[in-house]
Short mmCIF file of C-alpha atoms in Angstrom, two decimals:
data_model
loop_
_atom_site.label_atom_id
_atom_site.label_comp_id
_atom_site.label_asym_id
_atom_site.label_seq_id
_atom_site.Cartn_x
_atom_site.Cartn_y
_atom_site.Cartn_z
CA ASN P 1 -13.16 -54.99 -14.48
CA ALA P 2 -15.16 -52.05 -15.89
CA GLY P 3 -12.27 -49.83 -17.13
CA VAL P 4 -10.01 -49.98 -14.08
CA THR P 5 -6.47 -50.99 -14.76
CA GLN P 6 -3.85 -51.80 -12.18
CA THR P 7 -0.12 -52.36 -12.68
CA PRO P 8 1.88 -54.36 -11.85
CA LYS P 9 -0.05 -57.56 -11.25
CA PHE P 10 2.54 -58.89 -8.86
CA ARG P 11 5.69 -57.54 -7.28
CA ILE P 12 8.30 -58.64 -4.74
CA LEU P 13 10.00 -55.93 -2.79
CA LYS P 14 12.86 -55.92 -0.33
CA ILE P 15 12.42 -54.18 3.07
CA GLY P 16 13.12 -50.52 2.69
CA GLN P 17 12.49 -50.33 -1.08
CA SER P 18 9.98 -48.05 -2.59
CA MET P 19 7.49 -48.49 -5.35
CA THR P 20 4.37 -46.98 -6.92
CA LEU P 21 1.27 -49.00 -7.62
CA GLN P 22 -0.60 -47.59 -10.61
CA CYS P 23 -4.32 -47.28 -11.05
CA THR P 24 -5.83 -45.91 -14.22
CA GLN P 25 -9.53 -45.58 -15.14
CA ASP P 26 -11.24 -44.75 -18.44
CA MET P 27 -14.74 -44.08 -17.11
CA ASN P 28 -14.23 -40.48 -16.12
CA HIS P 29 -15.44 -41.25 -12.53
CA ASN P 30 -14.57 -38.75 -9.82
CA TYR P 31 -14.27 -41.15 -6.92
CA MET P 32 -11.23 -43.38 -6.64
CA TYR P 33 -10.09 -45.62 -3.77
CA TRP P 34 -7.16 -47.72 -2.63
CA TYR P 35 -7.78 -50.77 -0.44
CA ARG P 36 -5.55 -53.45 0.89
CA GLN P 37 -6.72 -56.99 1.58
CA ASP P 38 -4.57 -59.06 3.85
CA PRO P 39 -4.69 -62.93 3.49
CA GLY P 40 -8.06 -64.17 4.72
CA MET P 41 -9.19 -60.71 5.76
CA GLY P 42 -11.53 -58.07 4.58
CA LEU P 43 -10.69 -54.83 2.75
CA LYS P 44 -9.22 -51.81 4.54
CA LEU P 45 -9.40 -48.37 2.99
CA ILE P 46 -5.93 -46.75 2.68
CA TYR P 47 -6.76 -43.50 0.84
CA TYR P 48 -9.46 -42.11 -1.36
CA SER P 49 -10.11 -39.21 -3.72
CA VAL P 50 -13.26 -37.39 -4.61
CA GLY P 51 -11.76 -35.68 -7.64
CA ALA P 52 -8.55 -34.43 -9.20
CA GLY P 53 -6.45 -32.54 -6.70
CA ILE P 54 -8.34 -33.89 -3.66
CA THR P 55 -7.28 -36.88 -1.52
CA ASP P 56 -8.19 -38.01 1.94
CA LYS P 57 -7.02 -40.61 4.42
CA GLY P 58 -8.91 -43.84 4.97
CA GLU P 59 -8.61 -46.33 7.79
CA VAL P 60 -4.95 -47.41 7.30
CA PRO P 61 -2.99 -44.62 5.61
CA ASN P 62 0.33 -44.93 7.46
CA GLY P 63 3.21 -45.93 5.25
CA TYR P 64 1.50 -44.80 2.04
CA ASN P 65 1.07 -41.68 -0.04
CA VAL P 66 -1.19 -40.82 -2.95
CA SER P 67 -1.70 -38.09 -5.50
CA ARG P 68 -4.51 -37.30 -7.90
CA SER P 69 -3.27 -34.87 -10.54
CA THR P 70 -5.67 -36.13 -13.19
CA THR P 71 -9.12 -37.73 -13.13
CA GLU P 72 -7.77 -40.90 -14.77
CA ASP P 73 -4.83 -41.70 -12.52
CA PHE P 74 -4.56 -42.42 -8.74
CA PRO P 75 -1.10 -43.84 -7.93
CA LEU P 76 -0.26 -45.28 -4.50
CA ARG P 77 3.25 -44.84 -3.23
CA LEU P 78 5.13 -46.94 -0.75
CA GLU P 79 8.27 -45.12 0.34
CA LEU P 80 9.91 -47.64 2.80
CA ALA P 81 8.36 -51.09 2.27
CA ALA P 82 7.80 -53.21 5.36
CA PRO P 83 6.74 -56.86 5.64
CA SER P 84 3.43 -55.63 7.18
CA GLN P 85 2.62 -54.14 3.75
CA THR P 86 2.51 -57.60 2.17
CA SER P 87 -1.05 -57.65 0.87
CA VAL P 88 -3.27 -57.54 -2.22
CA TYR P 89 -4.03 -53.95 -3.23
CA PHE P 90 -7.22 -53.10 -4.96
CA CYS P 91 -8.08 -49.85 -6.66
CA ALA P 92 -11.74 -48.92 -7.10
CA ILE P 93 -13.72 -46.22 -8.76
CA LYS P 94 -17.19 -44.87 -8.33
CA GLY P 95 -19.38 -42.46 -10.27
CA ASP P 96 -21.43 -39.60 -8.89
CA SER P 97 -24.50 -41.75 -8.82
CA GLN P 98 -23.26 -43.11 -5.53
CA GLU P 99 -24.28 -46.58 -6.39
CA THR P 100 -21.74 -48.74 -8.06
CA GLN P 101 -18.14 -49.13 -7.12
CA TYR P 102 -15.94 -50.94 -9.67
CA PHE P 103 -12.81 -52.69 -8.62
CA GLY P 104 -9.61 -53.32 -10.48
CA PRO P 105 -8.05 -56.79 -10.68
CA GLY P 106 -5.59 -56.11 -7.82
CA THR P 107 -1.82 -55.92 -7.30
CA ARG P 108 -0.25 -58.63 -5.22
CA LEU P 109 2.72 -57.31 -3.21
CA LEU P 110 5.17 -59.38 -1.24
CA VAL P 111 7.69 -57.61 0.95
CA LEU P 112 10.61 -59.76 2.16
CA GLY Z 1 -14.78 -51.71 17.60
CA GLU Z 2 -14.99 -52.27 13.89
CA ASP Z 3 -17.32 -50.09 11.77
CA VAL Z 4 -18.81 -53.00 9.96
CA GLU Z 5 -19.06 -56.50 11.53
CA GLN Z 6 -19.87 -59.81 10.01
CA SER Z 7 -19.62 -63.43 11.18
CA LEU Z 8 -16.67 -65.20 9.54
CA PHE Z 9 -18.24 -68.47 8.28
CA LEU Z 10 -21.53 -69.79 7.15
CA SER Z 11 -22.30 -73.31 5.81
CA VAL Z 12 -25.53 -74.25 4.14
CA ARG Z 13 -26.91 -77.20 2.24
CA GLU Z 14 -27.37 -76.85 -1.53
CA GLY Z 15 -30.88 -75.78 -2.29
CA ASP Z 16 -31.43 -74.16 1.10
CA SER Z 17 -31.49 -70.40 1.70
CA SER Z 18 -28.41 -68.61 2.97
CA VAL Z 19 -28.76 -65.62 5.30
CA ILE Z 20 -25.61 -63.51 5.80
CA ASN Z 21 -25.77 -60.83 8.50
CA CYS Z 22 -23.93 -57.57 8.99
CA THR Z 23 -24.06 -54.82 11.61
CA TYR Z 24 -22.72 -51.30 11.05
CA THR Z 25 -22.13 -48.32 13.32
CA ASP Z 26 -22.78 -45.19 11.31
CA SER Z 27 -26.43 -44.28 11.43
CA SER Z 28 -25.79 -41.68 8.73
CA SER Z 29 -24.66 -44.28 6.20
CA THR Z 30 -26.33 -43.45 2.89
CA TYR Z 31 -25.89 -46.67 0.98
CA LEU Z 32 -25.16 -50.23 2.10
CA TYR Z 33 -23.65 -52.77 -0.23
CA TRP Z 34 -23.12 -56.49 -0.65
CA TYR Z 35 -20.09 -57.68 -2.61
CA LYS Z 36 -19.02 -61.20 -3.60
CA GLN Z 37 -15.39 -62.33 -3.87
CA GLU Z 38 -14.57 -65.66 -5.49
CA PRO Z 39 -11.13 -67.24 -4.78
CA GLY Z 40 -8.25 -65.33 -6.33
CA ALA Z 41 -10.58 -62.73 -7.83
CA GLY Z 42 -11.59 -59.14 -7.19
CA LEU Z 43 -14.83 -57.90 -5.75
CA GLN Z 44 -18.04 -58.00 -7.64
CA LEU Z 45 -20.97 -55.80 -6.54
CA LEU Z 46 -23.97 -57.97 -6.00
CA THR Z 47 -26.54 -55.41 -4.81
CA TYR Z 48 -26.97 -52.26 -2.73
CA ILE Z 49 -29.70 -50.60 -0.76
CA PHE Z 50 -30.40 -46.99 -0.11
CA SER Z 51 -30.81 -46.17 3.61
CA ASN Z 52 -34.41 -45.10 3.36
CA MET Z 53 -35.48 -48.56 2.09
CA ASP Z 54 -36.32 -51.58 4.20
CA MET Z 55 -36.00 -54.25 1.61
CA LYS Z 56 -34.73 -54.87 -1.87
CA GLN Z 57 -35.20 -57.98 -4.00
CA ASP Z 58 -33.18 -58.86 -7.05
CA GLN Z 59 -33.83 -62.40 -8.42
CA ARG Z 60 -32.47 -64.85 -5.81
CA LEU Z 61 -31.12 -62.02 -3.62
CA THR Z 62 -33.10 -60.25 -0.89
CA VAL Z 63 -31.60 -57.45 1.18
CA LEU Z 64 -33.16 -56.45 4.52
CA LEU Z 65 -32.25 -53.27 6.30
CA ASN Z 66 -33.13 -52.59 9.84
CA LYS Z 67 -31.93 -48.99 10.29
CA LYS Z 68 -32.99 -48.83 13.93
CA ASP Z 69 -30.71 -51.71 14.85
CA LYS Z 70 -28.10 -50.91 12.17
CA HIS Z 71 -28.50 -54.45 10.81
CA LEU Z 72 -28.26 -55.56 7.20
CA SER Z 73 -28.80 -59.04 5.85
CA LEU Z 74 -28.39 -60.77 2.49
CA ARG Z 75 -30.62 -63.80 1.75
CA ILE Z 76 -29.69 -65.97 -1.10
CA ALA Z 77 -32.54 -68.30 -2.15
CA ASP Z 78 -31.96 -71.82 -3.53
CA THR Z 79 -28.22 -71.67 -2.74
CA GLN Z 80 -26.06 -73.25 -5.43
CA THR Z 81 -22.42 -74.46 -5.43
CA GLY Z 82 -21.53 -71.38 -7.55
CA ASP Z 83 -22.52 -69.21 -4.66
CA SER Z 84 -19.49 -70.41 -2.65
CA ALA Z 85 -17.44 -67.25 -2.02
CA ILE Z 86 -16.72 -64.59 0.52
CA TYR Z 87 -19.47 -61.99 0.97
CA PHE Z 88 -18.61 -58.50 2.10
CA CYS Z 89 -20.94 -55.94 3.54
CA ALA Z 90 -20.00 -52.32 3.07
CA GLU Z 91 -21.35 -48.91 4.13
CA SER Z 92 -20.85 -45.45 2.64
CA LYS Z 93 -19.83 -42.76 5.07
CA GLY Z 94 -18.65 -39.18 5.15
CA SER Z 95 -19.62 -36.15 3.08
CA SER Z 96 -21.19 -37.06 -0.16
CA ALA Z 97 -21.16 -40.68 1.01
CA SER Z 98 -17.77 -40.92 -0.60
CA LYS Z 99 -15.98 -43.10 1.92
CA ILE Z 100 -16.82 -46.79 1.61
CA ILE Z 101 -15.88 -49.04 4.51
CA PHE Z 102 -15.99 -52.89 4.28
CA GLY Z 103 -16.67 -55.57 6.78
CA SER Z 104 -14.25 -58.52 7.15
CA GLY Z 105 -16.31 -60.81 5.06
CA THR Z 106 -18.35 -64.01 5.50
CA ARG Z 107 -17.16 -67.15 3.88
CA LEU Z 108 -20.10 -69.18 2.54
CA SER Z 109 -19.62 -72.84 1.86
CA ILE Z 110 -22.17 -75.11 0.33
CA ARG Z 111 -22.68 -78.70 1.44
CA PRO Z 112 -24.06 -81.28 -1.05
#
C-alpha cells in the first residue's frame, strides 16, 4: 500500500466511547486524507490536510477531529462513537505532482 | 445533488468491452481519476486524466473526457473475469486541486 500504514485493522467500540485511528506515511507526501466507506457505498471525504499544521473539512466531518503536527502522521479522532460511524476508514496520501493518490489498507470500525 | 455520479451496476460478457460512465459537477476540476476496488481490498488507482485532455489510452483502458458535458468514461477492452470489481470515478477540486471527491462506484460483473 505504497508506504501508508493504518492501525488498528479492526475495532469494536461501544456507543459513546472514543478512539483514535492512526495513519502514518513514509513517503514524505504533503497531502493526506481520511475517507469513510459505508457498506456497499462509495467513499466520503471526512477531513484532509495539505501539509503539517493545516487541516480542512471534507464532505462529512461531523463527529470527527483531526490533527497534523508532523508530515508523517494524520490521526483521526472519534470522541463519542455512534452506530452511524460504523464503516471502513481509509487514509490516503498524495504527492505534489497531483497525480497519484495512495490508499492505506483501511480500518474496519464497528460501533455497537 | 452528488458531486460525482455513476450508475451502480454494469454486467458484460467476457471478451466484450465495458464502458463505465461518470458525470461530475465542478467544471474547474483539474484531474479526474478512475480507481478499482476488489472485494475486501483498498482502492487501486487505474488511471487519471488531466482536464485539458480529451482522451488517454493505457493498454486495455481508454479514458474519454467531455469537459463541456462534464462526462467521463472508462472503457475496458476485452473484459476478463479479473476485471470484476467496483470502479470509482473521482475528481480533484479546490485550491491546488487538493480535495478529491469520489463517486459512489459502479459494480462491474462479468458473464461467461
